[in-house]
């Protein structure tokens, strides 16, 4: 998801998406620790998406 797409959304939907991404990150981390997941590339994708959302939320709060 790009930052321009995120900037078009409102604050509530961004917060909901942030919560959903954190849940996905937790599930993926648990699967990886139990040896069930082979999707290691998802770690960095989810982490970067979380950072993008937090950046846009910070921009909104400062504006």
CSV table of C-alpha atoms in Angstrom, one decimal:
chain,number,residue,atom,x,y,z
A,1,UNK,CA,0.0,0.0,0.0
A,2,UNK,CA,1.4,3.4,-1.0
A,3,UNK,CA,1.5,6.5,1.1
A,4,UNK,CA,-0.7,8.4,-1.3
A,5,UNK,CA,-3.4,5.8,-0.9
A,6,UNK,CA,-3.1,6.0,2.8
A,7,UNK,CA,-3.4,9.8,2.8
A,8,UNK,CA,-6.7,9.6,1.0
A,9,UNK,CA,-8.2,7.6,4.0
A,10,UNK,CA,-9.6,9.0,7.2
A,11,UNK,CA,-8.0,8.6,10.6
A,12,UNK,CA,-10.5,6.0,11.9
A,13,UNK,CA,-9.9,3.6,8.9
A,14,UNK,CA,-6.1,4.0,9.3
A,15,UNK,CA,-6.3,3.1,12.9
A,16,UNK,CA,-8.4,0.1,12.1
A,17,UNK,CA,-6.0,-1.0,9.4
A,18,UNK,CA,-3.0,-0.5,11.9
A,19,UNK,CA,-4.7,-2.8,14.4
A,20,UNK,CA,-5.3,-5.4,11.7
A,21,UNK,CA,-1.7,-5.3,10.5
A,22,UNK,CA,-0.5,-5.7,14.1
A,23,UNK,CA,-2.7,-8.8,14.5
A,24,UNK,CA,-1.3,-10.2,11.2
A,25,UNK,CA,2.3,-9.5,12.4
A,26,UNK,CA,1.7,-11.3,15.7
A,27,UNK,CA,0.1,-14.3,14.0
A,28,UNK,CA,2.9,-14.5,11.5
A,29,UNK,CA,5.5,-14.2,14.3
A,30,UNK,CA,3.8,-17.1,16.2
A,31,UNK,CA,3.6,-19.3,13.1
A,32,UNK,CA,7.3,-18.6,12.4
A,33,UNK,CA,8.4,-19.5,15.9
A,34,UNK,CA,6.5,-22.8,15.7
A,35,UNK,CA,8.0,-23.6,12.3
A,36,UNK,CA,4.8,-23.4,10.4
A,37,UNK,CA,5.4,-20.4,8.2
A,38,UNK,CA,7.7,-20.1,5.3
A,39,UNK,CA,6.6,-16.6,4.3
A,40,UNK,CA,9.5,-14.7,5.7
A,41,UNK,CA,9.1,-11.9,3.2
A,42,UNK,CA,5.8,-11.0,4.9
A,43,UNK,CA,7.6,-9.7,8.0
A,44,UNK,CA,9.2,-6.8,6.1
A,45,UNK,CA,6.1,-6.0,4.1
A,46,UNK,CA,3.9,-5.8,7.2
A,47,UNK,CA,6.5,-3.9,9.2
A,48,UNK,CA,6.9,-1.3,6.4
A,49,UNK,CA,3.1,-1.0,6.0
A,50,UNK,CA,2.8,-0.3,9.8
A,51,UNK,CA,5.5,2.4,9.5
A,52,UNK,CA,3.7,4.0,6.6
A,53,UNK,CA,0.4,4.1,8.4
A,54,UNK,CA,2.0,5.5,11.6
A,55,UNK,CA,3.8,8.2,9.5
A,56,UNK,CA,0.5,9.3,7.8
A,57,UNK,CA,-1.3,9.3,11.2
A,58,UNK,CA,1.5,11.5,12.6
A,59,UNK,CA,1.2,13.9,9.6
A,60,UNK,CA,-2.5,14.1,10.2
A,61,UNK,CA,-2.1,14.9,13.9
A,62,UNK,CA,0.4,17.7,13.1
A,63,UNK,CA,-1.7,19.3,10.4
